[in-house]
GROMACS .gro file of C-alpha atoms in nm:
model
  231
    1UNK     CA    1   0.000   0.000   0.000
    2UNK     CA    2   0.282   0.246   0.084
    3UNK     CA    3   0.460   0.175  -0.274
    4UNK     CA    4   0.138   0.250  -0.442
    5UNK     CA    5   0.068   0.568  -0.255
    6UNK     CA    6   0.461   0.667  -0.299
    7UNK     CA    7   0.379   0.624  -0.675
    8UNK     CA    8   0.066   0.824  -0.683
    9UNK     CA    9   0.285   1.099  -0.512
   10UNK     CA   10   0.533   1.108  -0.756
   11UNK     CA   11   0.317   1.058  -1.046
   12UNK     CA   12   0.035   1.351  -0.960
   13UNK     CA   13   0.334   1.581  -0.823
   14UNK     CA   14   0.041   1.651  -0.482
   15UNK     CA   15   0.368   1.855  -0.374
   16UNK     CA   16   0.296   2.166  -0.621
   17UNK     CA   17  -0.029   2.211  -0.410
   18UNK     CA   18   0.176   2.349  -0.128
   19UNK     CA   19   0.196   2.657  -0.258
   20UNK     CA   20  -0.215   2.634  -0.275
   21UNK     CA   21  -0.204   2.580   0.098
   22UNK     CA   22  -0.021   2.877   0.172
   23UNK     CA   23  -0.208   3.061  -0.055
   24UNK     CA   24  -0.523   2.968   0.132
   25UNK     CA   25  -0.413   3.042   0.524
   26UNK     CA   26  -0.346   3.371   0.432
   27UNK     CA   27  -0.660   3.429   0.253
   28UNK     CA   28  -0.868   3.282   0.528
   29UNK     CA   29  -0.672   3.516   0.789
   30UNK     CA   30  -0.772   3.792   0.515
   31UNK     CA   31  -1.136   3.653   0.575
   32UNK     CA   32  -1.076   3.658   0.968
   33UNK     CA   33  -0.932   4.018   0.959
   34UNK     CA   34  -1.242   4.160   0.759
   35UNK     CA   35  -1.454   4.005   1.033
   36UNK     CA   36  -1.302   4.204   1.274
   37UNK     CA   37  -1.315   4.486   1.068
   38UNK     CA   38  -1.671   4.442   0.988
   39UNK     CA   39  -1.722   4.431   1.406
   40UNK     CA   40  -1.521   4.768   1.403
   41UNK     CA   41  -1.721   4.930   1.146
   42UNK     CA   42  -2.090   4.801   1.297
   43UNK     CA   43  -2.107   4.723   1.661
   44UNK     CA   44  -2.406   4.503   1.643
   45UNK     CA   45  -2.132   4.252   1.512
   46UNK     CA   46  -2.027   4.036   1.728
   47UNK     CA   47  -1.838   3.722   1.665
   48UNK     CA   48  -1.538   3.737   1.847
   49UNK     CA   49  -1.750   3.811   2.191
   50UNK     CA   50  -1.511   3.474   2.316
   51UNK     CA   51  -1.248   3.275   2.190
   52UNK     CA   52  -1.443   2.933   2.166
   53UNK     CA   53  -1.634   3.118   1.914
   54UNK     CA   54  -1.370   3.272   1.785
   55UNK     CA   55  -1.172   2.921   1.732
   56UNK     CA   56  -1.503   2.783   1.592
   57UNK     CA   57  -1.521   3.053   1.335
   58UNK     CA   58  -1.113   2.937   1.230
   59UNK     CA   59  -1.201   2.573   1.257
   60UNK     CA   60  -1.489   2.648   0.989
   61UNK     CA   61  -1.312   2.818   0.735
   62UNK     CA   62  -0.986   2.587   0.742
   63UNK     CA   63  -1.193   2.286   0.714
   64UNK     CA   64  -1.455   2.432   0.498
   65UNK     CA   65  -1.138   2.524   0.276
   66UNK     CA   66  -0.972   2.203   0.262
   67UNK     CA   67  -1.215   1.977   0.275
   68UNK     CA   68  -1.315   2.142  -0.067
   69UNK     CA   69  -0.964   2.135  -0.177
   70UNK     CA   70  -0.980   1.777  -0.152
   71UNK     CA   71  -1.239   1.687  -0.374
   72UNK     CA   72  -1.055   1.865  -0.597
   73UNK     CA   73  -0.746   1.642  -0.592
   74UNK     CA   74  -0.960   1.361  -0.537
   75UNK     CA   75  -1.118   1.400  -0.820
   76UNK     CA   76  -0.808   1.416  -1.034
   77UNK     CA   77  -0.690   1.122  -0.927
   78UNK     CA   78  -0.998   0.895  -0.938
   79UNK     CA   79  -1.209   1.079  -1.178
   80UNK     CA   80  -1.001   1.198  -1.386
   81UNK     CA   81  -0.849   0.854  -1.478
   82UNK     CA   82  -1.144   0.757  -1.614
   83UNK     CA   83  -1.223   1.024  -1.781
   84UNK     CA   84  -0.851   1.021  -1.932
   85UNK     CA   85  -0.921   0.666  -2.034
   86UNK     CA   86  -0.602   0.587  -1.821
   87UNK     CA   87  -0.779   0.389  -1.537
   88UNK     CA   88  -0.753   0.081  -1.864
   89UNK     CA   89  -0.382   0.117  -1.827
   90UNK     CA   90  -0.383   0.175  -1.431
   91UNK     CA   91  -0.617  -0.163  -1.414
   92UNK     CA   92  -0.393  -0.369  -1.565
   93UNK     CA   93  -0.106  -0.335  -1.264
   94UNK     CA   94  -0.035  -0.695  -1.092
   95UNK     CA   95  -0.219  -0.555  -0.816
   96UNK     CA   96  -0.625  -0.564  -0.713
   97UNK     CA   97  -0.785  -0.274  -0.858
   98UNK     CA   98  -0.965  -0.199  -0.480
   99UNK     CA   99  -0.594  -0.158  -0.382
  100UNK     CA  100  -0.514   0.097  -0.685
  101UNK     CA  101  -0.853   0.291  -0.532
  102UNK     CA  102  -0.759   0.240  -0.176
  103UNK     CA  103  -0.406   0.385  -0.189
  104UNK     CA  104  -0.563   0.666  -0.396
  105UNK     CA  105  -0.810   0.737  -0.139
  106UNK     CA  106  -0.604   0.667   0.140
  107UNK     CA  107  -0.323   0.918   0.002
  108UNK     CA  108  -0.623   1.230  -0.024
  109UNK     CA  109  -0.755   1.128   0.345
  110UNK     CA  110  -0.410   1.143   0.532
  111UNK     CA  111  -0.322   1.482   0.320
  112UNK     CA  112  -0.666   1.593   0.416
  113UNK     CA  113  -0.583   1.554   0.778
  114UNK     CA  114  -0.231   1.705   0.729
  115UNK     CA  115  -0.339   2.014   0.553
  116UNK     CA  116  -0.644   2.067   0.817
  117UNK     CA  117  -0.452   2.028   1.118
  118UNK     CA  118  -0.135   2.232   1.022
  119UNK     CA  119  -0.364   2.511   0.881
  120UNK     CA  120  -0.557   2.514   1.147
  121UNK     CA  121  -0.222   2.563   1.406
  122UNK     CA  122  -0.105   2.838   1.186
  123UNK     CA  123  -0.411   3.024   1.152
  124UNK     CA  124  -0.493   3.009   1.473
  125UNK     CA  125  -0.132   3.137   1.541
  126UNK     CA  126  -0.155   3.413   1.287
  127UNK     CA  127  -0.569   3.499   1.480
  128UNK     CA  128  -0.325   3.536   1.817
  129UNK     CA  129  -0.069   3.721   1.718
  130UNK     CA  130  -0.290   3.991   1.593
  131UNK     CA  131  -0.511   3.952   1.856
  132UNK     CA  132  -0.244   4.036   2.124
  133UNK     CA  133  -0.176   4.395   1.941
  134UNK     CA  134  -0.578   4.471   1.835
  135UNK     CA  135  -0.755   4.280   2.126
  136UNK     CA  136  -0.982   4.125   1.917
  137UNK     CA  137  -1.181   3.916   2.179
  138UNK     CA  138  -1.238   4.073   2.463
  139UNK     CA  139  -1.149   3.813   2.727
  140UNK     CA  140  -0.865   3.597   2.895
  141UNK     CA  141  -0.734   3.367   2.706
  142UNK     CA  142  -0.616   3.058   2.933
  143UNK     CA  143  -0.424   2.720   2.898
  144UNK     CA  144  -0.721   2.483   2.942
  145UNK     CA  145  -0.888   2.685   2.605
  146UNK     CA  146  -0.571   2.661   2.396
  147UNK     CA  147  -0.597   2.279   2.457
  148UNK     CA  148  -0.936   2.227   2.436
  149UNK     CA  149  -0.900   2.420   2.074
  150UNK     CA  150  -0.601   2.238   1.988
  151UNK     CA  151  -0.828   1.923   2.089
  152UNK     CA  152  -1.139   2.031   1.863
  153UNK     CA  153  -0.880   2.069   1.537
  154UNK     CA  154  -0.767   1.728   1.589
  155UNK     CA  155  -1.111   1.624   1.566
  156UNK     CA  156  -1.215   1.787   1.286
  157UNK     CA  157  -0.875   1.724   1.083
  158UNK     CA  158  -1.026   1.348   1.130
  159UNK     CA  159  -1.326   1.452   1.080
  160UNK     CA  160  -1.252   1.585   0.737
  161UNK     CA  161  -0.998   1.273   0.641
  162UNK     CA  162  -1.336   1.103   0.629
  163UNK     CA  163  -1.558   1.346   0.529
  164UNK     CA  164  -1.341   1.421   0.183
  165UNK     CA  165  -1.424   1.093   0.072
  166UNK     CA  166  -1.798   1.141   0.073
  167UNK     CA  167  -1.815   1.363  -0.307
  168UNK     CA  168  -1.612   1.054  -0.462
  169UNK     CA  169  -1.985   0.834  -0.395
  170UNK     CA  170  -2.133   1.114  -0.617
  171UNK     CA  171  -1.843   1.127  -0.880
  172UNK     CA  172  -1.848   0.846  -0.900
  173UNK     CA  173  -2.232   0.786  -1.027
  174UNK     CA  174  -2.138   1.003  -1.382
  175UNK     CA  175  -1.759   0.939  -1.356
  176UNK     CA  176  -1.831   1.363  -1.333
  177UNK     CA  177  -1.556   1.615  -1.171
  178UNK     CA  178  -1.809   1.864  -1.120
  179UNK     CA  179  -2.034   1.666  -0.939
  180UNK     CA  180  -1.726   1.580  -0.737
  181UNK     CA  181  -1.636   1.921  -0.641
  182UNK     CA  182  -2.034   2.066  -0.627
  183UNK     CA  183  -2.086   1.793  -0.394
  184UNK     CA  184  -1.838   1.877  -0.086
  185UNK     CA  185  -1.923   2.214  -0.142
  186UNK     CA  186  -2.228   2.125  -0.054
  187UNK     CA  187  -2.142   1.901   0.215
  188UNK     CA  188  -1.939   2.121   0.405
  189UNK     CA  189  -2.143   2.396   0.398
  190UNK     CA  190  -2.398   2.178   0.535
  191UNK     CA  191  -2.205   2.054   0.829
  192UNK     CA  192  -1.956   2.314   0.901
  193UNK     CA  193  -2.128   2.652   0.847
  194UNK     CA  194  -2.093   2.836   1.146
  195UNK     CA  195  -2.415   2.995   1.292
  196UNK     CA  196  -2.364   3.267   1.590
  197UNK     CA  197  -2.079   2.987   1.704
  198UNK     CA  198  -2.281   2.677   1.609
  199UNK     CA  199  -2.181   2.408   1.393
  200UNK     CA  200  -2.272   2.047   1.319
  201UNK     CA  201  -1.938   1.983   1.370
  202UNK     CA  202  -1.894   2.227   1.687
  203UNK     CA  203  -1.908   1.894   1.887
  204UNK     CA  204  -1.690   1.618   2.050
  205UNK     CA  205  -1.908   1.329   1.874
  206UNK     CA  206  -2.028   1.421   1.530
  207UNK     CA  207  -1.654   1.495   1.413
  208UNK     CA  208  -1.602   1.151   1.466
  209UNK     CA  209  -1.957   1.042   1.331
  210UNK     CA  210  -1.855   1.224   0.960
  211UNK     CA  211  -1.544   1.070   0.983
  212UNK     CA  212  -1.691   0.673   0.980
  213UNK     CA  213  -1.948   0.802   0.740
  214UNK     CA  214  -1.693   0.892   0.515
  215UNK     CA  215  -1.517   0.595   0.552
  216UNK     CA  216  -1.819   0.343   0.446
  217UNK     CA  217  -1.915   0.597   0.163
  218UNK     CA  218  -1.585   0.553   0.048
  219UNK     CA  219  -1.612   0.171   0.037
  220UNK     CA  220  -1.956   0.168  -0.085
  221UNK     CA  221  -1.809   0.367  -0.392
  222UNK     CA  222  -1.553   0.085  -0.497
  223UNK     CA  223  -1.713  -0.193  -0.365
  224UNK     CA  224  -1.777  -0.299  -0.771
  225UNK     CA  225  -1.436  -0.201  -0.894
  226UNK     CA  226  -1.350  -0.541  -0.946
  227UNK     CA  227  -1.627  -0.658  -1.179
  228UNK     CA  228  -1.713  -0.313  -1.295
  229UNK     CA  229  -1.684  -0.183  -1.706
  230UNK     CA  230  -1.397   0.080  -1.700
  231UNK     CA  231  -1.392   0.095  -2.124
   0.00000   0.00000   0.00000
C-alpha cells in the first residue's frame, strides 16, 4: 500500500499544491481580519465576543477550505483517470484494482488531515498574534482553552480525512468532476457553516460520526471495482 501511494505521489506531483495551501491560510486570515473589521465598522457585530467562538469561526473556514480542496485532488486522481481513459492502463497493474482505489483514497484522506490540522495551528497562530496587538476578543485567554482548541482541530482534521471521501460516492455515479467538487461544497457547507458559534461539527461526537461516514461511503463507492466496465 505504501509503494502504491509513494507512486501516486510522484506521479500527480500533490507537492505543487503546497503553494495552494499557503495561498489559502493567508486568505482565510484575510477573511478573519475583515470580520473584525466588519465588528469595528458596525457594533451590532459580534463574533469574536469569546475565543471558543472565535476558534469555531477558524475551525470552519480551514476545514470548509480544505475539505473542498480535496475533492478537488480527489477527483483528479480517481475521476479523472477515467475520464482520461487511463484507469484501462492503471487496471492492468499486478495488483487488485480496490488496492489501486484504496491507496488513492487513502493518500487524499491522510493529506486531508495534514493540511487541516497544520492550517488550522497556523491560523490560529496568525488569529493570536494579531489579537495580542488589536484585542480582538475581549477576554482571557487561558491554557485549558488553547488545549481544548487544539483538541477540537484534531477532531475535525479526522473529521474531514473522512468526510473528503464522501463527493467521490457522487463522482463516482457520472464518472463527473463537477459533481465531485459541487458535492463537498455542498457538504461542508452543510455541516460546518458556522451559525452565531454553532456548527454540526462544533461537537466532540459528530466529528467523529462524519469521519466513519466517510469511511463506508468511500467503500460503498468501490465496492464494484473489481467486476465493474472501466472501457
Amino acid at each position: 500500500m505504501l509503494k502504491l501511494m509513494k507512486l501516486e505521489l510522484k506521479k500527480y506531483k500533490i507537492g505543487r499544491y503546497f503553494p495552494g495551501i499557503l495561498i489559502a491560510n493567508a486568505v482565510i486570515l484575510l477573511l478573519i481580519s475583515g470580520i473584525h473589521v466588519a465588528e469595528q465598522v458596525d457594533n451590532g457585530i459580534d463574533v469574536f465576543q469569546d475565543y471558543k467562538m472565535a476558534f469555531g469561526v477558524i475551525i470552519g473556514f480551514v476545514k470548509i477550505t480544505f475539505v473542498i480542496f480535496a475533492s478537488v485532488i480527489l477527483a483528479k486522481l480517481v475521476i479523472g483517470e477515467y475520464n482520461a481513459k487511463t484507469v484501462n492502463i492503471l487496471f492492468t497493474y499486478p495488483v487488485r484494482r480496490k488496492k489501486i482505489m484504496a491507496a488513492k483514497l487513502l493518500l487524499v484522506s491522510l493529506w486531508t488531515f495534514a493540511t487541516v490540522f497544520l492550517s488550522g495551528l497556523f491560523v490560529t497562530g496568525g488569529f493570536l498574534l494579531a489579537d495580542a496587538s488589536l484585542n480582538m476578543v475581549h477576554e482571557t485567554l487561558t491554557a485549558p482553552m488553547i488545549v481544548d482548541h487544539v483538541l477540537r482541530m484534531l477532531l475535525n482534521a479526522v473529521s474531514a480525512a473522512g468526510l473528503c471521501l464522501i463527493p467521490l460516492l457522487f463522482g463516482m455515479m457520472k464518472k463527473s468532476v463537477p459533481a465531485t467538487i459541487v458535492s463537498a461544497v455542498i457538504l461542508v457547507t452543510i455541516t460546518d457553516s458556522n451559525n452565531m458559534g454553532f456548527a454540526l461539527s462544533a461537537g466532540y461526537i459528530l466529528p467523529l460520526v462524519f469521519a466513519a461516514v466517510g469511511v463506508l461511503a468511500a467503500f460503498w463507492s468501490i465496492r464494484k471495482i473489481e467486476t465493474s466496465d472501466v472501457l
